Coordinates of C-alpha atoms in Angstrom, one line a residue:
Chain E
M1 CA 121.4 97.2 88.0
Y2 CA 122.6 100.2 89.8
T3 CA 126.0 101.4 88.9
N4 CA 127.1 104.6 90.4
P5 CA 127.3 107.4 87.8
K6 CA 130.6 109.2 87.5
P7 CA 130.4 112.5 89.4
C8 CA 130.8 115.7 87.4
K9 CA 134.1 117.6 87.8
H10 CA 132.4 120.1 90.2
L11 CA 131.1 117.5 92.5
A12 CA 134.4 115.7 92.5
D13 CA 136.2 118.9 93.4
Y14 CA 133.7 119.6 96.1
K15 CA 134.2 116.1 97.6
L16 CA 138.0 116.5 97.6
R17 CA 137.8 119.8 99.4
H18 CA 135.0 119.2 101.8
G19 CA 134.5 115.5 102.0
L20 CA 131.4 114.5 103.9
S21 CA 131.3 117.5 106.3
G22 CA 128.6 119.4 104.3
Y23 CA 126.4 116.3 104.1
N24 CA 126.8 115.6 107.8
L25 CA 125.8 119.1 108.8
L26 CA 122.8 118.8 106.5
Q27 CA 121.6 115.6 108.0
E28 CA 120.1 117.1 111.0
Q29 CA 117.8 119.2 108.9
I30 CA 116.3 116.5 106.9
R31 CA 112.7 115.5 107.6
T32 CA 110.9 112.6 105.9
T33 CA 107.1 112.3 105.4
P34 CA 105.4 108.9 106.0
S35 CA 105.1 108.5 102.3
G36 CA 108.9 108.6 102.0
K37 CA 109.6 112.1 100.7
S38 CA 112.7 113.7 102.3
S39 CA 113.0 117.5 102.5
V40 CA 115.4 119.9 104.1
K41 CA 113.5 121.7 106.9
N42 CA 115.8 124.3 108.3
H43 CA 113.5 126.9 109.6
Q44 CA 110.5 125.5 111.3
T45 CA 108.4 128.6 111.1
E46 CA 110.0 130.7 108.4
I47 CA 109.3 130.1 104.7
P48 CA 112.5 129.5 102.8
R49 CA 113.1 132.3 100.2
C50 CA 115.7 133.0 97.5
C51 CA 118.3 135.3 98.9
F52 CA 118.4 137.3 95.6
C53 CA 114.8 137.7 94.6
N54 CA 113.0 136.7 97.8
G55 CA 110.9 134.4 95.7
Y56 CA 109.6 131.1 97.2
Q57 CA 107.6 129.5 94.5
K58 CA 110.3 128.0 92.2
R59 CA 112.6 125.1 93.1
L60 CA 114.9 126.3 95.9
Y61 CA 118.4 125.2 96.4
L62 CA 120.5 125.2 99.5
C63 CA 124.2 125.8 99.0
L64 CA 126.2 123.1 100.7
I65 CA 129.0 125.4 101.7
C66 CA 127.3 128.5 103.0
S67 CA 123.7 127.4 103.3
S68 CA 122.4 130.3 101.4
I69 CA 119.2 129.6 99.5
S70 CA 118.7 130.5 95.8
C71 CA 115.9 129.8 93.5
S72 CA 116.4 128.0 90.1
S73 CA 116.9 131.4 88.4
H74 CA 119.6 132.6 90.7
T75 CA 121.7 129.6 91.6
L76 CA 124.2 130.5 88.9
L77 CA 124.4 134.0 90.3
H78 CA 125.3 132.7 93.7
S79 CA 128.0 130.5 92.2
Q80 CA 129.4 133.5 90.4
C81 CA 129.4 135.6 93.6
E82 CA 131.1 133.0 95.7
N83 CA 133.8 131.0 94.1
G84 CA 133.5 127.3 94.4
H85 CA 130.0 127.3 95.7
D86 CA 128.8 124.9 93.0
I87 CA 127.0 122.1 94.8
A88 CA 123.6 122.6 96.3
V89 CA 120.7 120.6 97.6
D90 CA 117.1 120.8 96.3
I91 CA 115.3 121.7 99.5
E92 CA 112.1 119.9 98.8
R93 CA 113.5 116.7 97.4
S94 CA 116.9 116.3 99.2
E95 CA 118.6 115.8 95.9
L96 CA 122.1 117.1 94.9
Y97 CA 122.3 119.7 92.2
C98 CA 125.4 121.0 90.4
V99 CA 124.9 124.7 89.6
L100 CA 127.5 124.8 86.8
C101 CA 126.2 121.6 85.1
C102 CA 122.6 122.8 85.7
D103 CA 121.7 119.3 86.4
Q104 CA 121.0 116.8 89.2
V105 CA 124.0 114.8 90.3
Y106 CA 124.4 111.7 92.3
D107 CA 126.6 110.7 95.2
P108 CA 126.0 107.4 97.1
D109 CA 127.6 108.9 100.2
F110 CA 125.0 111.7 100.2
D111 CA 122.1 109.3 99.6
K112 CA 123.3 107.1 102.4
I113 CA 123.3 110.0 104.8
V114 CA 119.8 111.0 103.7
M115 CA 118.6 107.4 104.1
L116 CA 120.2 107.0 107.5
K117 CA 118.4 110.0 108.8
H118 CA 115.2 108.8 107.4
L119 CA 115.6 105.4 109.1
M120 CA 116.6 106.9 112.3
D121 CA 113.4 109.0 112.3
L122 CA 111.2 106.1 111.5
P123 CA 109.2 104.5 114.3
R124 CA 111.0 101.3 115.2
S125 CA 110.9 99.4 111.9
G126 CA 113.4 100.2 109.2
N127 CA 110.6 100.5 106.7
G128 CA 111.9 97.2 105.4
V129 CA 115.4 98.6 104.7
D130 CA 118.5 97.4 106.4
V131 CA 121.4 99.5 105.2
S132 CA 124.0 97.3 107.0
A133 CA 125.9 94.9 104.9
G134 CA 123.6 92.5 103.1
R135 CA 123.9 88.9 104.0
R136 CA 124.9 86.6 101.1
S137 CA 121.7 84.6 100.7
S138 CA 121.4 81.0 99.7
K139 CA 120.9 82.2 96.2
R140 CA 124.4 81.1 95.3
R141 CA 123.6 77.6 96.4
R142 CA 120.4 77.7 94.5
L143 CA 122.1 78.6 91.3
C144 CA 124.6 75.9 91.8
S145 CA 121.9 73.3 92.3
A146 CA 120.3 74.6 89.2
L147 CA 123.4 73.8 87.3
E148 CA 123.5 70.4 88.9
L149 CA 120.2 69.7 87.3
D150 CA 122.3 70.2 84.2
L151 CA 122.9 68.6 81.0
K152 CA 126.0 66.5 80.9
K153 CA 124.0 63.3 81.0
T154 CA 121.3 64.7 78.7
K155 CA 124.0 65.4 76.1
Q156 CA 124.8 61.7 76.0
L157 CA 121.2 60.6 75.8
V158 CA 120.4 63.1 73.1
S159 CA 123.2 62.0 70.8
M160 CA 122.1 58.4 70.9
R161 CA 118.5 59.1 70.3
D162 CA 119.2 61.4 67.4
L163 CA 119.5 58.5 65.2
R164 CA 116.0 57.4 65.9
A165 CA 114.4 60.8 65.4
K166 CA 112.3 60.6 62.2
S167 CA 112.5 64.3 61.4
C168 CA 114.5 67.4 62.0
Y169 CA 112.3 68.5 64.9
P170 CA 113.8 68.8 68.3
L171 CA 113.5 66.1 70.8
G172 CA 110.8 66.1 73.3
L173 CA 108.1 67.2 70.8
R174 CA 105.4 64.7 70.8
G175 CA 101.6 65.0 70.5
L176 CA 99.4 64.1 73.5
N177 CA 96.1 62.4 72.8
N178 CA 93.0 63.9 74.4
L179 CA 91.5 61.4 76.7
G180 CA 88.2 63.2 77.2
S181 CA 88.4 67.0 77.7
T182 CA 92.0 66.6 79.0
C183 CA 93.5 69.4 76.9
F184 CA 93.9 71.3 80.2
M185 CA 96.3 68.6 81.2
N186 CA 98.0 68.2 77.9
S187 CA 98.7 71.9 77.6
V188 CA 100.4 72.1 81.0
L189 CA 102.3 68.9 80.5
Q190 CA 103.8 70.3 77.2
A191 CA 105.1 73.3 79.2
L192 CA 106.5 71.1 82.0
L193 CA 108.2 68.9 79.4
H194 CA 110.3 71.8 78.4
A195 CA 111.0 73.7 81.6
P196 CA 114.8 73.3 81.5
P197 CA 115.7 72.3 85.1
F198 CA 112.5 70.3 85.5
R199 CA 113.1 68.4 82.3
N200 CA 116.7 67.7 83.2
Y201 CA 115.8 66.3 86.5
F202 CA 113.5 63.7 85.0
L203 CA 115.8 62.8 82.1
T204 CA 119.0 62.4 83.9
G205 CA 117.7 59.7 86.1
Q206 CA 117.8 61.7 89.3
R207 CA 114.5 60.1 90.0
N208 CA 115.4 56.5 90.4
H209 CA 112.2 54.8 89.8
E210 CA 113.6 51.3 90.1
V211 CA 113.9 51.7 93.8
C212 CA 110.7 53.6 94.4
R213 CA 109.1 52.2 97.5
K214 CA 105.6 53.0 96.4
R215 CA 105.9 51.3 93.1
S216 CA 107.4 48.2 94.6
S217 CA 104.4 47.9 96.9
D218 CA 102.1 48.3 94.0
R219 CA 100.9 51.7 94.9
L220 CA 100.7 54.7 92.6
C221 CA 103.6 57.2 92.6
L222 CA 103.1 60.4 90.8
L223 CA 106.8 61.1 90.4
C224 CA 107.4 57.7 88.9
D225 CA 104.6 58.2 86.4
I226 CA 106.0 61.6 85.5
Y227 CA 109.4 60.0 84.9
V228 CA 107.8 57.4 82.7
F229 CA 106.0 60.1 80.8
F230 CA 109.2 62.1 80.2
S231 CA 111.0 59.0 79.0
A232 CA 108.2 58.2 76.6
V233 CA 108.0 61.8 75.1
F234 CA 111.8 62.1 74.7
S235 CA 112.2 58.6 73.3
G236 CA 112.3 59.8 69.7
D237 CA 109.0 58.1 68.9
R238 CA 106.8 60.7 67.3
T239 CA 103.4 59.0 67.4
P240 CA 101.0 60.7 69.8
Y241 CA 101.2 59.5 73.3
S242 CA 98.3 58.9 75.7
P243 CA 99.2 60.0 79.2
A244 CA 96.6 57.7 80.8
Q245 CA 98.7 56.4 83.6
L246 CA 99.6 60.0 84.6
L247 CA 96.0 61.1 84.4
Y248 CA 94.9 58.3 86.7
S249 CA 97.8 58.9 89.1
W250 CA 96.8 62.6 89.2
W251 CA 93.2 61.7 89.9
Q252 CA 94.3 59.7 92.9
H253 CA 96.0 62.8 94.2
S254 CA 93.3 65.3 93.5
A255 CA 90.2 63.3 93.9
N256 CA 88.0 66.4 93.9
L257 CA 89.1 67.2 90.3
A258 CA 88.7 63.7 89.0
S259 CA 86.1 63.7 86.3
Y260 CA 85.9 64.0 82.5
E261 CA 84.8 67.5 82.7
Q262 CA 87.0 70.3 81.5
Q263 CA 89.2 71.6 84.3
D264 CA 91.2 74.7 84.7
A265 CA 94.8 74.4 83.4
H266 CA 96.2 76.6 86.2
E267 CA 94.5 74.5 88.8
F268 CA 96.0 71.4 87.3
F269 CA 99.4 73.0 87.3
I270 CA 99.2 73.8 91.0
S271 CA 97.8 70.4 91.8
V272 CA 100.6 68.6 89.9
L273 CA 103.3 70.6 91.7
D274 CA 101.6 69.9 94.9
G275 CA 101.5 66.2 94.1
I276 CA 105.2 66.2 93.3
H277 CA 106.0 68.0 96.5
E278 CA 104.0 65.5 98.7
N279 CA 105.5 62.5 97.0
G280 CA 109.0 63.7 97.0
V281 CA 111.8 64.3 99.4
K282 CA 110.4 65.3 102.8
A283 CA 111.1 68.9 103.5
R284 CA 113.7 69.6 106.2
N285 CA 112.5 71.6 109.1
T286 CA 114.9 74.4 108.4
G287 CA 113.6 76.6 105.5
E288 CA 113.4 75.5 101.9
C289 CA 112.0 72.3 100.5
H290 CA 114.2 70.5 98.1
C291 CA 111.6 68.6 96.0
V292 CA 112.0 69.3 92.3
A293 CA 108.8 71.3 92.1
H294 CA 110.1 73.8 94.7
R295 CA 113.6 73.9 93.4
V296 CA 112.4 74.8 90.0
F297 CA 109.3 76.9 90.5
S298 CA 109.3 78.4 94.0
G299 CA 110.2 82.0 94.7
Q300 CA 109.4 84.4 97.5
L301 CA 107.0 87.4 97.6
R302 CA 107.3 90.3 99.8
S303 CA 104.4 92.3 101.1
D304 CA 104.8 95.7 102.8
V305 CA 101.9 97.3 104.6
T306 CA 102.6 101.0 105.5
C307 CA 100.6 103.0 108.0
M308 CA 99.6 106.3 106.3
S309 CA 99.8 108.2 109.6
C310 CA 103.2 107.5 110.9
G311 CA 105.0 105.6 108.1
Y312 CA 105.6 102.4 110.1
T313 CA 105.8 99.5 107.7
S314 CA 105.1 95.8 108.4
T315 CA 106.8 93.4 106.1
T316 CA 106.0 89.7 105.5
Y317 CA 107.4 87.1 103.2
D318 CA 105.5 84.3 101.5
P319 CA 106.6 81.6 99.1
F320 CA 105.0 81.2 95.7
M321 CA 105.0 78.6 92.9
D322 CA 103.5 81.0 90.4
I323 CA 102.1 84.5 90.2
S324 CA 98.5 85.3 89.3
L325 CA 98.1 88.6 87.6
N326 CA 95.1 90.8 87.1
L327 CA 94.7 92.2 83.6
D328 CA 95.7 95.9 83.5
T329 CA 92.9 97.7 81.7
G330 CA 94.2 101.2 81.9
N331 CA 91.2 102.5 83.7
C332 CA 91.9 105.1 86.4
P333 CA 89.7 104.8 89.5
S334 CA 88.9 108.5 89.6
T335 CA 88.6 111.3 87.1
D336 CA 89.6 111.0 83.5
L337 CA 92.6 112.8 82.1
A338 CA 91.9 116.3 80.8
N339 CA 93.6 115.1 77.6
K340 CA 90.8 115.5 75.0
S341 CA 91.7 112.6 72.8
L342 CA 91.0 110.1 75.5
K343 CA 87.3 109.7 75.8
P344 CA 85.9 107.4 78.5
S345 CA 84.3 105.1 75.9
D346 CA 87.4 105.0 73.7
N347 CA 89.0 101.9 75.0
T348 CA 92.0 101.5 72.7
Y349 CA 94.3 100.8 75.6
V350 CA 96.3 97.5 75.0
S351 CA 97.0 95.4 78.1
T352 CA 100.6 94.3 78.4
L353 CA 102.4 91.9 80.6
L354 CA 104.6 94.7 81.9
G355 CA 101.4 96.6 82.7
C356 CA 100.0 93.7 84.7
L357 CA 103.3 93.4 86.6
D358 CA 103.2 97.1 87.2
L359 CA 99.7 96.7 88.6
F360 CA 100.8 93.8 90.7
T361 CA 103.6 95.8 92.4
K362 CA 101.7 99.1 92.6
P363 CA 101.0 100.5 96.0
E364 CA 97.4 99.8 96.8
K365 CA 95.4 101.8 99.3
L366 CA 93.6 99.4 101.5
G367 CA 89.9 100.1 101.9
S368 CA 88.5 101.7 105.1
D369 CA 87.1 98.3 106.0
Q370 CA 90.6 96.8 105.9
K371 CA 92.3 99.2 108.3
F372 CA 95.6 97.8 109.5
F373 CA 96.5 97.8 113.1
C374 CA 99.7 99.9 113.3
E375 CA 102.1 98.7 116.0
N376 CA 103.5 102.2 116.4
C377 CA 100.2 104.2 116.6
Q378 CA 98.6 101.3 118.5
E379 CA 95.3 101.7 116.6
R380 CA 93.8 100.8 113.3
Q381 CA 94.9 103.2 110.5
D382 CA 94.4 103.6 106.8
S383 CA 97.3 101.9 105.1
V384 CA 98.9 101.2 101.8
K385 CA 100.0 97.7 100.7
Q386 CA 102.7 97.0 98.1
M387 CA 103.8 93.6 96.7
S388 CA 107.3 92.9 95.3
I389 CA 109.4 89.9 94.5
K390 CA 112.0 89.0 97.0
R391 CA 113.4 86.0 95.2
L392 CA 112.9 84.9 91.7
P393 CA 112.5 81.2 90.8
L394 CA 114.5 79.4 88.1
V395 CA 111.3 79.0 86.1
L396 CA 108.7 81.7 86.5
C397 CA 105.0 80.8 85.8
L398 CA 102.8 83.8 85.3
H399 CA 99.0 83.1 85.3
I400 CA 96.7 85.7 83.8
K401 CA 93.4 85.8 85.7
R402 CA 90.9 85.5 82.9
F403 CA 88.2 83.8 84.8
E404 CA 86.1 86.2 86.9
H405 CA 83.9 84.7 89.6
F406 CA 81.1 86.6 91.2
P407 CA 80.0 84.6 94.2
V408 CA 77.2 87.1 95.0
R409 CA 75.6 86.7 91.6
R410 CA 76.6 83.1 91.3
M411 CA 78.0 83.8 87.9
S412 CA 81.4 83.4 86.3
R413 CA 82.7 84.8 83.1
K414 CA 85.8 84.8 81.0
I415 CA 87.7 87.9 80.1
D416 CA 88.7 87.7 76.5
R417 CA 90.8 90.8 76.4
Y418 CA 94.0 90.5 74.4
M419 CA 97.2 90.9 76.3
Q420 CA 100.6 91.6 74.7
F421 CA 103.6 89.8 76.2
P422 CA 107.3 89.9 75.5
F423 CA 109.6 87.0 74.6
C424 CA 112.4 88.4 76.8
L425 CA 111.5 89.6 80.2
D426 CA 113.6 91.5 82.7
M427 CA 112.1 91.2 86.1
N428 CA 114.4 93.7 87.7
P429 CA 111.8 96.5 88.2
Y430 CA 109.6 94.1 90.1
L431 CA 112.2 92.9 92.6
S432 CA 111.8 94.0 96.2
S433 CA 115.1 95.8 96.0
S434 CA 113.9 98.0 93.1
V435 CA 110.4 98.5 94.4
V436 CA 111.5 99.5 97.9
R437 CA 114.3 101.6 96.6
N438 CA 111.8 103.6 94.5
R439 CA 109.9 104.6 97.5
F440 CA 112.7 106.8 98.5
G441 CA 113.1 108.7 95.3
N442 CA 116.2 108.8 93.2
R443 CA 118.7 107.3 95.6
M444 CA 121.9 105.4 94.6
F445 CA 123.4 103.0 97.1
A446 CA 123.8 99.3 97.7
F447 CA 120.7 97.8 99.1
E448 CA 120.2 94.9 101.5
G449 CA 118.0 93.2 99.1
D450 CA 120.2 93.7 96.1
E451 CA 120.9 90.3 94.7
L452 CA 123.9 91.5 92.8
D453 CA 124.9 88.3 91.0
T454 CA 121.4 87.0 90.2
S455 CA 120.2 87.4 86.7
T456 CA 116.8 88.9 86.3
E457 CA 116.6 88.2 82.7
F458 CA 114.1 85.5 81.5
E459 CA 113.3 83.9 78.2
I460 CA 109.9 82.6 77.3
F461 CA 109.7 78.9 76.5
A462 CA 106.0 78.0 76.7
V463 CA 102.6 79.8 76.4
V464 CA 99.4 78.1 77.4
T465 CA 96.5 79.7 75.6
H466 CA 92.8 79.4 76.0
S467 CA 90.1 79.9 73.5
G468 CA 86.3 79.7 73.8
T469 CA 84.1 80.3 76.8
L470 CA 84.4 79.3 80.4
D471 CA 82.4 76.1 80.0
S472 CA 83.4 75.0 76.5
G473 CA 86.9 76.1 75.7
H474 CA 90.1 74.6 74.4
Y475 CA 93.7 74.9 75.6
V476 CA 96.7 75.0 73.3
T477 CA 100.3 75.3 74.1
Y478 CA 103.0 77.1 72.1
L479 CA 106.6 76.0 72.7
H480 CA 109.7 77.9 71.9
L481 CA 112.5 75.5 71.1
K482 CA 115.7 76.4 69.4
D483 CA 114.4 79.6 67.9
Q484 CA 111.3 78.0 66.5
W485 CA 107.8 78.1 67.8
Y486 CA 105.6 75.0 67.8
K487 CA 101.9 74.8 68.3
C488 CA 100.9 71.8 70.5
D489 CA 97.2 71.2 70.1
D490 CA 96.6 67.8 71.8
A491 CA 98.0 65.2 69.3
W492 CA 98.8 67.8 66.6
I493 CA 102.1 69.6 66.6
T494 CA 102.9 72.1 63.9
A495 CA 105.7 74.7 63.5
V496 CA 104.3 78.2 63.5
E497 CA 105.5 81.7 63.0
E498 CA 106.1 83.9 66.0
E499 CA 103.3 86.3 64.9
V500 CA 100.8 83.6 65.6
V501 CA 102.1 83.2 69.1
R502 CA 102.2 87.0 69.7
A503 CA 98.6 87.3 68.6
S504 CA 97.3 84.4 70.8
Q505 CA 95.3 84.9 73.9
C506 CA 97.7 83.8 76.6
Y507 CA 96.5 82.3 79.9
M508 CA 99.8 81.0 81.4
L509 CA 103.2 82.2 80.5
F510 CA 106.4 80.2 81.3
Y511 CA 109.7 82.0 81.5
A512 CA 113.0 80.4 82.3
Q513 CA 116.2 82.2 83.5
K514 CA 118.0 83.2 80.4
M515 CA 121.1 81.2 81.1
L516 CA 119.2 78.0 81.8
Y517 CA 117.1 78.5 78.6
Y518 CA 120.0 78.9 76.3
K519 CA 121.9 75.9 77.8
A520 CA 118.9 73.7 77.5
N521 CA 118.4 74.6 73.9
E522 CA 122.0 73.9 72.9
D523 CA 121.4 70.3 73.7
L524 CA 118.2 69.7 71.8
V525 CA 120.2 68.6 68.9
C526 CA 118.3 68.5 65.7
Q527 CA 119.6 67.3 62.3
P528 CA 119.5 70.2 60.0
V529 CA 117.5 68.8 57.1
S530 CA 116.2 71.8 55.3
P531 CA 114.8 73.4 58.5
R532 CA 112.5 75.8 56.7
A533 CA 111.2 73.6 53.9
D534 CA 107.9 72.5 55.4
P535 CA 106.8 74.9 58.1
F536 CA 103.5 73.3 58.6
L537 CA 104.4 69.7 58.4
P538 CA 102.5 68.0 61.2
I539 CA 104.4 65.5 63.3
A540 CA 101.4 63.5 64.4
G541 CA 100.8 60.2 62.8
C542 CA 97.5 61.2 61.2
C543 CA 96.7 64.0 58.7
Chain Y
M1 CA 98.9 128.9 105.2
I2 CA 102.4 127.6 104.8
E3 CA 103.2 128.2 108.5
S4 CA 100.3 126.1 109.7
G5 CA 101.5 123.2 107.6
E6 CA 98.3 123.3 105.6
K7 CA 100.1 123.8 102.4
E8 CA 102.1 120.7 103.0
K9 CA 99.0 118.7 103.6
L10 CA 97.4 120.0 100.4
M11 CA 100.5 119.3 98.4
E12 CA 100.4 115.7 99.6
L13 CA 96.8 115.5 98.6
L14 CA 97.5 116.9 95.2
R15 CA 100.3 114.5 94.6
E16 CA 98.0 111.6 95.5
R17 CA 95.3 112.8 93.2
L18 CA 97.7 113.3 90.3
V19 CA 99.1 109.8 90.7
E20 CA 95.7 108.3 90.9
C21 CA 94.4 109.8 87.6
G22 CA 97.5 108.9 85.7
W23 CA 98.9 112.4 85.3
K24 CA 102.2 111.5 86.8
D25 CA 102.6 108.5 84.4
E26 CA 101.8 110.7 81.5
M27 CA 104.5 113.2 82.5
K28 CA 106.9 110.4 83.0
A29 CA 106.2 109.2 79.5
L30 CA 106.7 112.7 78.1
C31 CA 110.0 113.0 79.9
R32 CA 111.1 109.7 78.5
A33 CA 110.1 110.6 75.0
Y34 CA 112.1 113.9 75.3
I35 CA 115.1 112.2 76.6
K36 CA 115.0 109.6 73.9
K37 CA 114.8 112.3 71.3
K38 CA 117.7 114.3 72.7
G39 CA 119.9 111.5 73.8
T40 CA 120.5 110.6 77.5
N41 CA 123.7 112.6 77.8
N42 CA 122.3 115.8 76.4
V43 CA 119.5 116.4 78.8
T44 CA 119.6 118.1 82.2
V45 CA 117.0 118.3 84.9
D46 CA 116.6 122.0 84.1
D47 CA 115.8 121.2 80.5
L48 CA 113.2 118.8 81.5
V49 CA 111.6 121.1 84.0
H50 CA 111.4 123.9 81.3
V51 CA 109.9 121.6 78.7
I52 CA 107.5 119.6 80.8
T53 CA 106.1 122.4 83.1
P54 CA 103.8 124.1 80.5
K55 CA 102.5 120.7 79.4
G56 CA 102.0 119.6 82.9
R57 CA 100.1 122.7 83.9
A58 CA 97.8 122.4 80.9
S59 CA 96.8 118.8 81.4
I60 CA 95.7 118.8 85.0
P61 CA 92.1 117.6 85.2
D62 CA 89.5 120.2 86.1
S63 CA 88.1 118.1 88.9
I64 CA 91.4 118.2 90.7
K65 CA 91.7 121.9 90.3
T66 CA 88.2 122.3 91.7
E67 CA 88.9 120.1 94.6
L68 CA 92.0 121.9 95.6
L69 CA 90.5 125.3 95.2
L70 CA 87.6 124.4 97.4
R71 CA 89.9 123.2 100.1
I72 CA 92.1 126.3 100.0
R73 CA 89.0 128.5 100.2
A74 CA 87.7 126.5 103.1
F75 CA 91.0 126.8 104.9
L76 CA 91.2 130.5 104.4
A77 CA 87.7 131.0 105.5
S78 CA 88.4 129.0 108.7
A79 CA 91.7 130.8 109.3
A80 CA 90.2 134.2 109.0
L81 CA 87.9 133.6 111.9

């Protein structure tokens, strides 16, 4: 989060004596390139030079009081000659510099003035930035509704069922029988069972299946079947459950995927959410859908396409239920680094989730065959595209694209590359407010997109992993409940150490907003019968 | 060369190339390591510039140097006409 740093004594003094007058005078001279770099261009034809040494090759600083230019070696000299001339501006970067502190300093008033000039100069669009007071979005409402899907009722249910629980394991842990290559379904279901707001919705009877119209007319209702499924899993009965009804119900919805062949877990996930959406509350015409699938998983992506000639940016927003990420491989498109230790064949680079997210939000030059029609230039131009997250969901599902398809060669393959992922994830750097702010360098000021009271911290609660090849593979889910990891391999559930999870090959990662995760875990009451005694005691009936 | 604006264009191109090949990220990492070592409150921009500059200059890939040199020569040649 951006908190304004305290100004140094010299900047504070300067502000007291001169206020904004120096900044305002400077504003006229600021020019910004299409790529977002702001510089002070006083003399159009003359080259700026240091007034002491006449040099022009070092960093040059413009005194805010007398406008004399000094290079980095002579700024101190200038300040000694003229009393009080302590604050200057880096000409090339439009950044404040305190001569006596020998360091960059920050002033939101200054940055605002630079940004304003930049925006004024931009062709029509504000480059996606609206410096006027941000509107309070419906994020407040969303958070409240998240808390509504909350646990008061669950607390009561849990304390009753406690008595029936055979072991000290948390509630909602139950093996799922494989009904014929259905591990893709079982793995996703385990994750859904423990997505806090999703779980609460189905357990607190918000889905009233008694009066479901479809059921009463003897038709299948996916939502009702999910409700029944949740009740069965959280009933306290530990014997493996067969989700046959749910499978059948899902087949009805996604006829094209109905078979006993192995399916893709991610496809199943999207399809189930889609089924819930269709079967649920009809979306209102104005804006967001309020079905449980959307309330829990949906967020909003922002896409900015910037013309490389004039800087005009076109911004679009699209909803998402999950984010599919390409693996970051650390390969640079062009030349290798001169660093001798890194040979082209030496691929010791480890992919990480943060690396993938960086890749996702990195500015991407669109190919010459994808030239974007710029409204301002009125012709097709080379452009740069950048993605960012405008609004985060309550539960974030990240899908790692491990299956590569080559339509030309009619071939598909799986990417087995290991990817490291964190248990705690801060999504702040990938928000639109952070990404767009970064385009303008080191600026400090409140931003239209700044969701100041939304938390960006997430905790992992489920990992769906895949092992094997594209055609014959197996899905396993790891669940993180009450500080313990459990491996859910169809009907077999075992407690495992976190190292096992860290070393696994993740395919889908499920993160919940930290606050929701911790609240949810408080209520998974578990009788503390020597919790660490049998770390590998299976819950399933057999073995 | 500065007056014609060519220098500015070449600087833009250089920045682009340095980002593409990961040089900028490398420098960023070096800065972070230095700041971590010294402590966030004990580092100034000037410090960083002095420490990073020699390393930065040394690690620029040859291909980028070559490309820029070629362009500068080409410009000078065309400007002399």
